[in-house]
PDB file of C-alpha atoms in Angstrom:
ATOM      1  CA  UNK R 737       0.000   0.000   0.000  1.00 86.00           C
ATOM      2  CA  UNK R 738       1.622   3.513  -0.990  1.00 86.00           C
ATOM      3  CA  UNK R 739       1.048   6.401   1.458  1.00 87.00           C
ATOM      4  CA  UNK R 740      -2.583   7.650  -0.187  1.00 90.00           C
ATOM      5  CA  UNK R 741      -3.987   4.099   0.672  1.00 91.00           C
ATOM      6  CA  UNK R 742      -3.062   4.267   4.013  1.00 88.00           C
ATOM      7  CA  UNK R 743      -4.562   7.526   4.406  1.00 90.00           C
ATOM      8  CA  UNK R 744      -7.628   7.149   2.800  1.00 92.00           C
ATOM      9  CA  UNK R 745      -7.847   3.766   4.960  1.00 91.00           C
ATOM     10  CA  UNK R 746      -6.949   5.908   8.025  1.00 89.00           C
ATOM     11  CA  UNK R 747      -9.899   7.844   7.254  1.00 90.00           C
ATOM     12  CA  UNK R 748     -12.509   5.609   6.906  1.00 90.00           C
ATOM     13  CA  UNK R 749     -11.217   4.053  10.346  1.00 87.00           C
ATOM     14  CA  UNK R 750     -11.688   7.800  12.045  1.00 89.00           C
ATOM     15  CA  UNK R 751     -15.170   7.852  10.207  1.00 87.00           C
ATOM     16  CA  UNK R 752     -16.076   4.157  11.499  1.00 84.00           C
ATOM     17  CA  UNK R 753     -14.953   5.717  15.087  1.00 82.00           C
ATOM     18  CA  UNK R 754     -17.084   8.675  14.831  1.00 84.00           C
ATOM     19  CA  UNK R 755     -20.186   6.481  13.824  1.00 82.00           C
ATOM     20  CA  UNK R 756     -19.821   3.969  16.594  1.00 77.00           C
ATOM     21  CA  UNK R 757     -19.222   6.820  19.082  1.00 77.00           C
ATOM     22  CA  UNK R 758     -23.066   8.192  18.280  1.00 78.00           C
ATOM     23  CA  UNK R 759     -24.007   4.593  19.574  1.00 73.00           C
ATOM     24  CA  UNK R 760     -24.055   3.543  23.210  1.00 64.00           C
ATOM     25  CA  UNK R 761     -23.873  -0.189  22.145  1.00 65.00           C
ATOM     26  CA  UNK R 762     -20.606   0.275  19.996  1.00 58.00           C
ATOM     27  CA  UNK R 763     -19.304   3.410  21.679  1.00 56.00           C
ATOM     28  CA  UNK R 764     -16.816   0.931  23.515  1.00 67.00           C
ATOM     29  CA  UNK R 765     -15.889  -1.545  20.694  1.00 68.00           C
ATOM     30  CA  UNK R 766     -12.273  -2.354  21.611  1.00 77.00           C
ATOM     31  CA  UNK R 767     -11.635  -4.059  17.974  1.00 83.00           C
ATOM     32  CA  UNK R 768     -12.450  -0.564  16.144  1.00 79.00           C
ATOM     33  CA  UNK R 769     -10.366   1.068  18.246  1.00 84.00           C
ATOM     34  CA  UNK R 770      -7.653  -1.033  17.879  1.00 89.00           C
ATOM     35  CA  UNK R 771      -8.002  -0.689  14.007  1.00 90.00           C
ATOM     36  CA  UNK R 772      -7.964   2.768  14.129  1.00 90.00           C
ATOM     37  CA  UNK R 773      -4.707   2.769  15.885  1.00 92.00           C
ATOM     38  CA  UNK R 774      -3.201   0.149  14.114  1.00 92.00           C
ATOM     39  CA  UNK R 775      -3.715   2.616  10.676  1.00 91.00           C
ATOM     40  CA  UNK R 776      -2.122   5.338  12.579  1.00 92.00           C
ATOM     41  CA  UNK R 777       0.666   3.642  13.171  1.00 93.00           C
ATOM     42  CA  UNK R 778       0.983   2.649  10.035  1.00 93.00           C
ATOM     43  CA  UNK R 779       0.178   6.239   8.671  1.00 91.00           C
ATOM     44  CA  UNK R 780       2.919   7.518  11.205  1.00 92.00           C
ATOM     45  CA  UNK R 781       5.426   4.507  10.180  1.00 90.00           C
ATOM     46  CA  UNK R 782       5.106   5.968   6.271  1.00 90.00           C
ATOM     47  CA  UNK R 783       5.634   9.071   7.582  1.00 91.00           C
ATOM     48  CA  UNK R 784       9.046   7.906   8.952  1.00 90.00           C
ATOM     49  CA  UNK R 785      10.193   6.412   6.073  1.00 89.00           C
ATOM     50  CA  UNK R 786      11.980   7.813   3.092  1.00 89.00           C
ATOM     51  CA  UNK R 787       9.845   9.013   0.056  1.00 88.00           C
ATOM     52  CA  UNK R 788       7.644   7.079  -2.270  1.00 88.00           C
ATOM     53  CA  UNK R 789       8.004   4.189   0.535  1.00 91.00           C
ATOM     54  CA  UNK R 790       4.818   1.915   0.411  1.00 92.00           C
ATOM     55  CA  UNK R 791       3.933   0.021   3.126  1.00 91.00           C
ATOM     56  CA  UNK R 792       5.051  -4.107   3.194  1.00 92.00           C
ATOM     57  CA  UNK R 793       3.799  -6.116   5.980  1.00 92.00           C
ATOM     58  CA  UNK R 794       6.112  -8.375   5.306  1.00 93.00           C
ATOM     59  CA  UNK R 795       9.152  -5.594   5.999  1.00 91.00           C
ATOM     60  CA  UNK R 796       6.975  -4.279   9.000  1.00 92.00           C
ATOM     61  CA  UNK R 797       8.868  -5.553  12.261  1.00 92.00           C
ATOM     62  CA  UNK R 798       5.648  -5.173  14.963  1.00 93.00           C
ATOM     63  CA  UNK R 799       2.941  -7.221  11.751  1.00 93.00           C
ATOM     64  CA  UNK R 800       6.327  -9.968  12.001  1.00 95.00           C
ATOM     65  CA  UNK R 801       6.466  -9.874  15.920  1.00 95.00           C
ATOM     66  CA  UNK R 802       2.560 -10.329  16.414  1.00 93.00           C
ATOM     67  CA  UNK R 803       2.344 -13.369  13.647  1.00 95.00           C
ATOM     68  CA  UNK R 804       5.127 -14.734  15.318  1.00 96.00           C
ATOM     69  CA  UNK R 805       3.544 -15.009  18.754  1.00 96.00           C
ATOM     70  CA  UNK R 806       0.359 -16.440  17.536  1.00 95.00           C
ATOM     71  CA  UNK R 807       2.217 -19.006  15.871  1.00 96.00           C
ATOM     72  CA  UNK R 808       4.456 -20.240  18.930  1.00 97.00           C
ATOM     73  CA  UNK R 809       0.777 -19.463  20.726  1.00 96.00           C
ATOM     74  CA  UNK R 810      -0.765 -21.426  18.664  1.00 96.00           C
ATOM     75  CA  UNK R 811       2.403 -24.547  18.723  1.00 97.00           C
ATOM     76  CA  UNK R 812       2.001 -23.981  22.163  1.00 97.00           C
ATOM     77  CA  UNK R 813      -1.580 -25.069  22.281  1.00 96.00           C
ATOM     78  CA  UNK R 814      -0.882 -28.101  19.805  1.00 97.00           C
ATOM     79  CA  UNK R 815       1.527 -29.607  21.964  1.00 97.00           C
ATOM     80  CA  UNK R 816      -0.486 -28.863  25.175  1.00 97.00           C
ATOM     81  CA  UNK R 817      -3.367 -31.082  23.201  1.00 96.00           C
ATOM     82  CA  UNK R 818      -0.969 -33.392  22.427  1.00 97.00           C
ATOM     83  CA  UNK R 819       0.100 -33.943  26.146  1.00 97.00           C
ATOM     84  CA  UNK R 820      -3.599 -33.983  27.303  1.00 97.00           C
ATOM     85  CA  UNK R 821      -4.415 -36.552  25.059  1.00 97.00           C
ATOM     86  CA  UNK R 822      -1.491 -38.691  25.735  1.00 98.00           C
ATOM     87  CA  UNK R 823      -2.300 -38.494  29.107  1.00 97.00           C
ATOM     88  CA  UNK R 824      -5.457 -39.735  29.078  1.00 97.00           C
ATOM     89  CA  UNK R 825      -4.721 -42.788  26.397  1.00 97.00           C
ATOM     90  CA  UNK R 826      -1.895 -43.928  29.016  1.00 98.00           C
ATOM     91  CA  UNK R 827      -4.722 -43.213  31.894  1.00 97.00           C
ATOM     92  CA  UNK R 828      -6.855 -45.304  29.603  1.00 97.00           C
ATOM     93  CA  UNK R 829      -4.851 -47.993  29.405  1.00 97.00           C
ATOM     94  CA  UNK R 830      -4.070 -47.844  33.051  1.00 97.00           C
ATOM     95  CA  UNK R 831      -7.540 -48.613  33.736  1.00 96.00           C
ATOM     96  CA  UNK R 832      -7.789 -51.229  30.817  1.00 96.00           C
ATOM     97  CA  UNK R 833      -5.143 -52.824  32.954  1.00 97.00           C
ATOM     98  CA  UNK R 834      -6.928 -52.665  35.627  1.00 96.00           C
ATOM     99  CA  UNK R 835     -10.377 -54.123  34.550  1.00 94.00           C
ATOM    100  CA  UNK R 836      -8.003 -57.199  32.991  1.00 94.00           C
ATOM    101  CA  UNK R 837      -6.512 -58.044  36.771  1.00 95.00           C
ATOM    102  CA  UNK R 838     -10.252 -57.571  38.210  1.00 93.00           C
ATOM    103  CA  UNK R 839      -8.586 -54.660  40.102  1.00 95.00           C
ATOM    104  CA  UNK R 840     -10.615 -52.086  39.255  1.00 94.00           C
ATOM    105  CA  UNK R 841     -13.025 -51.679  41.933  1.00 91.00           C
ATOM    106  CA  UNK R 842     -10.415 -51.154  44.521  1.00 93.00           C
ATOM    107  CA  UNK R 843      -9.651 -47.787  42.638  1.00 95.00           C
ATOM    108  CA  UNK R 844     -10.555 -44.867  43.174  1.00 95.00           C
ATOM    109  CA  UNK R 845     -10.766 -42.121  40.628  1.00 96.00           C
ATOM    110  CA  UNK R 846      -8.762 -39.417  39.442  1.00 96.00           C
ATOM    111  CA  UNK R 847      -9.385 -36.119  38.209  1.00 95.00           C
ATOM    112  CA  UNK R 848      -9.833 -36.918  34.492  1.00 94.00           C
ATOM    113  CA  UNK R 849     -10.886 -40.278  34.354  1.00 96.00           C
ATOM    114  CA  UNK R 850     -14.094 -38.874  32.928  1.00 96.00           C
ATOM    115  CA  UNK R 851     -12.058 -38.333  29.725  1.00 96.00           C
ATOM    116  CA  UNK R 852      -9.978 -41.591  29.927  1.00 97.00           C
ATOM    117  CA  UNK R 853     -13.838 -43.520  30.566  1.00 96.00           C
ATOM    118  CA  UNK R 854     -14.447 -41.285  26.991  1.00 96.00           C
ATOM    119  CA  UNK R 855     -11.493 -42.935  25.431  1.00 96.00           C
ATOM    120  CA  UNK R 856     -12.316 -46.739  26.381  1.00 96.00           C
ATOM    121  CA  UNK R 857     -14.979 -46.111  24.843  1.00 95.00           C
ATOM    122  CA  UNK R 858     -14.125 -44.027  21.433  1.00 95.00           C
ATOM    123  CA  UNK R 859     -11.904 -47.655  21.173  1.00 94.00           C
ATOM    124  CA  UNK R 860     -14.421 -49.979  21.821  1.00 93.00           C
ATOM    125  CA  UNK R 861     -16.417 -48.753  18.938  1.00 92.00           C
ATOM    126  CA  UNK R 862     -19.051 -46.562  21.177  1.00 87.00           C
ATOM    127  CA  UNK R 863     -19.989 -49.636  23.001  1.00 90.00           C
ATOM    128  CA  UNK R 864     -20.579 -48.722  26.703  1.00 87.00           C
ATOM    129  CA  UNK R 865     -18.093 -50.084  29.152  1.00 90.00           C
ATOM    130  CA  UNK R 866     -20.615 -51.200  31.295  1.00 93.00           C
ATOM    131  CA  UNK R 867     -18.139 -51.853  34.003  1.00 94.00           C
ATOM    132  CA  UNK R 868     -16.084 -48.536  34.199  1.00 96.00           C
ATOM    133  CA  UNK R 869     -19.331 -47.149  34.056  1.00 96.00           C
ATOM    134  CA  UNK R 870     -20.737 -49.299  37.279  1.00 95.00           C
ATOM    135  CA  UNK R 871     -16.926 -48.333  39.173  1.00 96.00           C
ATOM    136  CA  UNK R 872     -17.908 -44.484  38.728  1.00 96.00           C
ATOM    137  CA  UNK R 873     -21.097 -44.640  39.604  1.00 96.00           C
ATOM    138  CA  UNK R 874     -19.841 -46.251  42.725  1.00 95.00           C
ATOM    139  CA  UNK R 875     -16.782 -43.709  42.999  1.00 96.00           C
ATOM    140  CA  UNK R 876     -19.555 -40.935  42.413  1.00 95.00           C
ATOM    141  CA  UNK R 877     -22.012 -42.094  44.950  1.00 95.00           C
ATOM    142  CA  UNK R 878     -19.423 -43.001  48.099  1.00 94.00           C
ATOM    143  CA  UNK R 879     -17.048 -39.561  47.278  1.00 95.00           C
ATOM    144  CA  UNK R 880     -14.364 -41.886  46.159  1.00 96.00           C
ATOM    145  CA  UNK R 881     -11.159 -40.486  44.584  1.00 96.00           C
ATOM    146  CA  UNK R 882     -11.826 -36.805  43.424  1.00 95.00           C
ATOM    147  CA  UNK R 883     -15.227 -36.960  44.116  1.00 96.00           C
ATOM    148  CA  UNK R 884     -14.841 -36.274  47.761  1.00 96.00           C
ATOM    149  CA  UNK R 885     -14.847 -32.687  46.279  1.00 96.00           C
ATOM    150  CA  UNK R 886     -18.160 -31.085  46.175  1.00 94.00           C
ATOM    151  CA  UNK R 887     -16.927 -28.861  43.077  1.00 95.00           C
ATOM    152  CA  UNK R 888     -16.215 -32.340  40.941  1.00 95.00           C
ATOM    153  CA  UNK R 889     -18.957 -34.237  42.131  1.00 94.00           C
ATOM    154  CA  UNK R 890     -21.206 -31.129  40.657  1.00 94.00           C
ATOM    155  CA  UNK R 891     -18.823 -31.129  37.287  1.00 94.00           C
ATOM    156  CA  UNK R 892     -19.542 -34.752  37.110  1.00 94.00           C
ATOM    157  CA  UNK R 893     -23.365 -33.862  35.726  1.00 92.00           C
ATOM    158  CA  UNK R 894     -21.766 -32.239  32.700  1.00 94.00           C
ATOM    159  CA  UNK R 895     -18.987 -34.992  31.944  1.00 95.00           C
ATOM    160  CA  UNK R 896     -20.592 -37.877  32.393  1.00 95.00           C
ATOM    161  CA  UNK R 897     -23.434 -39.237  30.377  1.00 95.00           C
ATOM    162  CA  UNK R 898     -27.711 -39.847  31.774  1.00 95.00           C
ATOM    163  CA  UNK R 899     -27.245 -43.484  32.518  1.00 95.00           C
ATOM    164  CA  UNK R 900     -24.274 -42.836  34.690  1.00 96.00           C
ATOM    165  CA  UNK R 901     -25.559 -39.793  36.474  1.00 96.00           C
ATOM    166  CA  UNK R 902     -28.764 -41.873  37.476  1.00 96.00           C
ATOM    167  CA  UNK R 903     -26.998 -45.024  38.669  1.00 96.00           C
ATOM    168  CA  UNK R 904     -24.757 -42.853  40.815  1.00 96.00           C
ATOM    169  CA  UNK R 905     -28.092 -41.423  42.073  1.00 95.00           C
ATOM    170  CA  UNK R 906     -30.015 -44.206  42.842  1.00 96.00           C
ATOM    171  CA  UNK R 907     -26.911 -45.972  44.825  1.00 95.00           C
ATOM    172  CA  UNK R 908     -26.543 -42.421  46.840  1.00 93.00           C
ATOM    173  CA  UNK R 909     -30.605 -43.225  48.163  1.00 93.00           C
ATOM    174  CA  UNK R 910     -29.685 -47.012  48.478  1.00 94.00           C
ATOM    175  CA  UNK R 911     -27.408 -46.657  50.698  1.00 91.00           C
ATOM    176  CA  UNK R 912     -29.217 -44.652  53.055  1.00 89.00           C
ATOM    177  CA  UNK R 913     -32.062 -47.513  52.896  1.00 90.00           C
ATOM    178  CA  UNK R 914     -29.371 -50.887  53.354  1.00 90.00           C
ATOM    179  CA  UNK R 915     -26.324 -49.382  54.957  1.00 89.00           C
ATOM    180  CA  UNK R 916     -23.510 -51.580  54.143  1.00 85.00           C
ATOM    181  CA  UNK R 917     -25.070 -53.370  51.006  1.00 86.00           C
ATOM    182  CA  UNK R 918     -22.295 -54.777  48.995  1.00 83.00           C
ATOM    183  CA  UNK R 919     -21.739 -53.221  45.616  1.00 82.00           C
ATOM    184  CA  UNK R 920     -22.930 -56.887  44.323  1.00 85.00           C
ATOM    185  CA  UNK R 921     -26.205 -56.404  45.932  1.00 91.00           C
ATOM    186  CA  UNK R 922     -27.073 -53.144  44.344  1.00 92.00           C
ATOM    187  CA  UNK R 923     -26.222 -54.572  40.930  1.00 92.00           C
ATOM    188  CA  UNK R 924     -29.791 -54.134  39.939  1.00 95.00           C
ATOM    189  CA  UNK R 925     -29.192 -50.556  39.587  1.00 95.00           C
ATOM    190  CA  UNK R 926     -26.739 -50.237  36.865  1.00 94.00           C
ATOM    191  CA  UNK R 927     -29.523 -52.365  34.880  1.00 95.00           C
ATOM    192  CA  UNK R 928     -32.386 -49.965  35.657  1.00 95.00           C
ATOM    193  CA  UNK R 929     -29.817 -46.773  34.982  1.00 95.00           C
ATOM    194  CA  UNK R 930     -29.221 -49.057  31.474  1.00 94.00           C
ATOM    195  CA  UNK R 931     -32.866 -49.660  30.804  1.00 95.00           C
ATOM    196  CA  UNK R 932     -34.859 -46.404  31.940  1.00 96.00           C
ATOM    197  CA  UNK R 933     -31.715 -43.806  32.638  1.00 95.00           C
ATOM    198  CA  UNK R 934     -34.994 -41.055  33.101  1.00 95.00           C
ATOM    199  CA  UNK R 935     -37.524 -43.187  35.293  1.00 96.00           C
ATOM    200  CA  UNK R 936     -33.820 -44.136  37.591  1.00 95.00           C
ATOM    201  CA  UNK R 937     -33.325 -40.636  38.239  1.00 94.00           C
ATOM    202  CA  UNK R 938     -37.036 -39.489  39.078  1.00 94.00           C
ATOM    203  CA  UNK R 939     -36.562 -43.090  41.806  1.00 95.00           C
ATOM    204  CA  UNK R 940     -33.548 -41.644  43.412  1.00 94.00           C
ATOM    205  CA  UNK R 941     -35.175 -38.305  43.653  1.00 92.00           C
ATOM    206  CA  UNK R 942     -38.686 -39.356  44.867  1.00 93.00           C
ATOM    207  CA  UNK R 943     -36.616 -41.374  47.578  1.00 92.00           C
ATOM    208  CA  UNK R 944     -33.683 -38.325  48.512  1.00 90.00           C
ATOM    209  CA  UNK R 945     -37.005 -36.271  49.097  1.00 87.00           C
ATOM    210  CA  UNK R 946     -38.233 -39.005  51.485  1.00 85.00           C
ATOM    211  CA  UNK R 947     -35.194 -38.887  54.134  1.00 80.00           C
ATOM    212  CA  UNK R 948     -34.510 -35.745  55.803  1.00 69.00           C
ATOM    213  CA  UNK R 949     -30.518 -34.103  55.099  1.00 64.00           C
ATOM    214  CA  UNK R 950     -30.452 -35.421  51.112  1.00 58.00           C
ATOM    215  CA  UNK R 951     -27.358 -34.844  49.741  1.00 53.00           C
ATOM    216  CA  UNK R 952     -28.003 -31.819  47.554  1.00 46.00           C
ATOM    217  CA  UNK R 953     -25.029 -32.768  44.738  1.00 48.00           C
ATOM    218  CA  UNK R 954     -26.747 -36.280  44.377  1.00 48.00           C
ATOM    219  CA  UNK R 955     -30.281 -34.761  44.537  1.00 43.00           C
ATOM    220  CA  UNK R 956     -29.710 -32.596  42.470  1.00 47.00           C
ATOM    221  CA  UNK R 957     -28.179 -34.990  39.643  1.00 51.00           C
ATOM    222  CA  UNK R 958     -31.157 -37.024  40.001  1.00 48.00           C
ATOM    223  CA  UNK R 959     -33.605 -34.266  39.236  1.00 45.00           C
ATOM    224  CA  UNK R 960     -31.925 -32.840  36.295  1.00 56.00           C
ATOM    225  CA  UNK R 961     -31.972 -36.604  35.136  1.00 52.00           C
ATOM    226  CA  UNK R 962     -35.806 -36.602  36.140  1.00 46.00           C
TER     227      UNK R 962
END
């Protein structure tokens, strides 16, 4: 761009100002303001320069400095993916591990296994893994693992999928009703969560309003299942 470009692009930035100061709802657009500047500079960089200089992005040293942090920005993101996902597949195949010594029901849960549960079952072809699924619902239910927080137990609604939430649910009620049941007694309940995920979460709710002191995370699990 030679130097009447820039200043006829200058102006229509100061005109674009001028309108969007009339207007309460634009009057603070930050990304009109920034263009306007930007042109200034540019206007002022021309200025600077020796005659008949047009302007070259590619020659301008702050355009070269900003493209070059978004790209290590954006590398930086890449590999953080990459390290997230890694994690979990090795996470993943920790629990597989697991599941294959019949271990997996003495362990409690991490932060993340939500996503490592999501990647057992991307490889299994979307099939559910009915018993990862059963170990946390159980985690959920006691406050195994991370769920002894209150903050992950209520993050668990939006990670983990209807059938889970409601199984976790009903076993919360249950074991107020048979203290001490065994998690093979209350087997019953991953079937119903499988069958009828909606009808399971109005039960545990019709019986966490029935006992006085519900659990409001698990109560209120239940009813946004219901």
């Amino acid at each position: 761009m030679d130097s009447g470009a820039v200043a006829q692009a200058l102006e229509d930035a100061r005109f674009d100002a001028r309108q969007d100061s009339r207007h309460e709802d634009l009057a603070e657009d930050v990304h009109g303001r920034a263009e306007l500047a930007e042109w200034e500079r540019i206007e002022q960089l021309l200025a600077d320069a020796a005659p008949d200089t047009v302007y070259d992005p590619d020659a301008d040293d702050v355009v070269q400095a900003e493209l070059a942090a978004d790209a290590a920005a954006d590398a930086a993101a890449r590999e953080a993916e990459q390290r997230e996902a890694a994690r979990i597949a090795a996470r993943a195949d920790e629990l597989q591990a697991l599941r294959e010594l019949g271990t997996l029901e003495q362990t409690e849960p991490r932060e993340g296994d939500e996503a490592a549960r999501d990647e057992l079952t991307r490889r299994a072809g979307s099939y559910v893994q009915k018993d990862v699924d059963a170990w946390l619902a159980h985690a959920l239910a006691a406050h195994l693992g991370h769920y002894r927080d209150p903050d992950a137990r209520e993050a668990a609604a939006d990670l983990h999928p209807t059938h889970l939430l409601a199984h976790a649910a009903l076993l919360t009620e249950l074991a107020h009703l048979a203290p001490g049941a065994g998690v093979d007694q209350l087997a019953f309940a991953a079937r119903l969560s499988a069958a009828d995920p909606e009808a399971t979460g109005d039960l545990a709710a019709f019986l966490a309003r029935a006992r006085p002191g519900a659990d409001p995370i698990g109560l209120t699990a239940a009813a946004d299942i219901g």
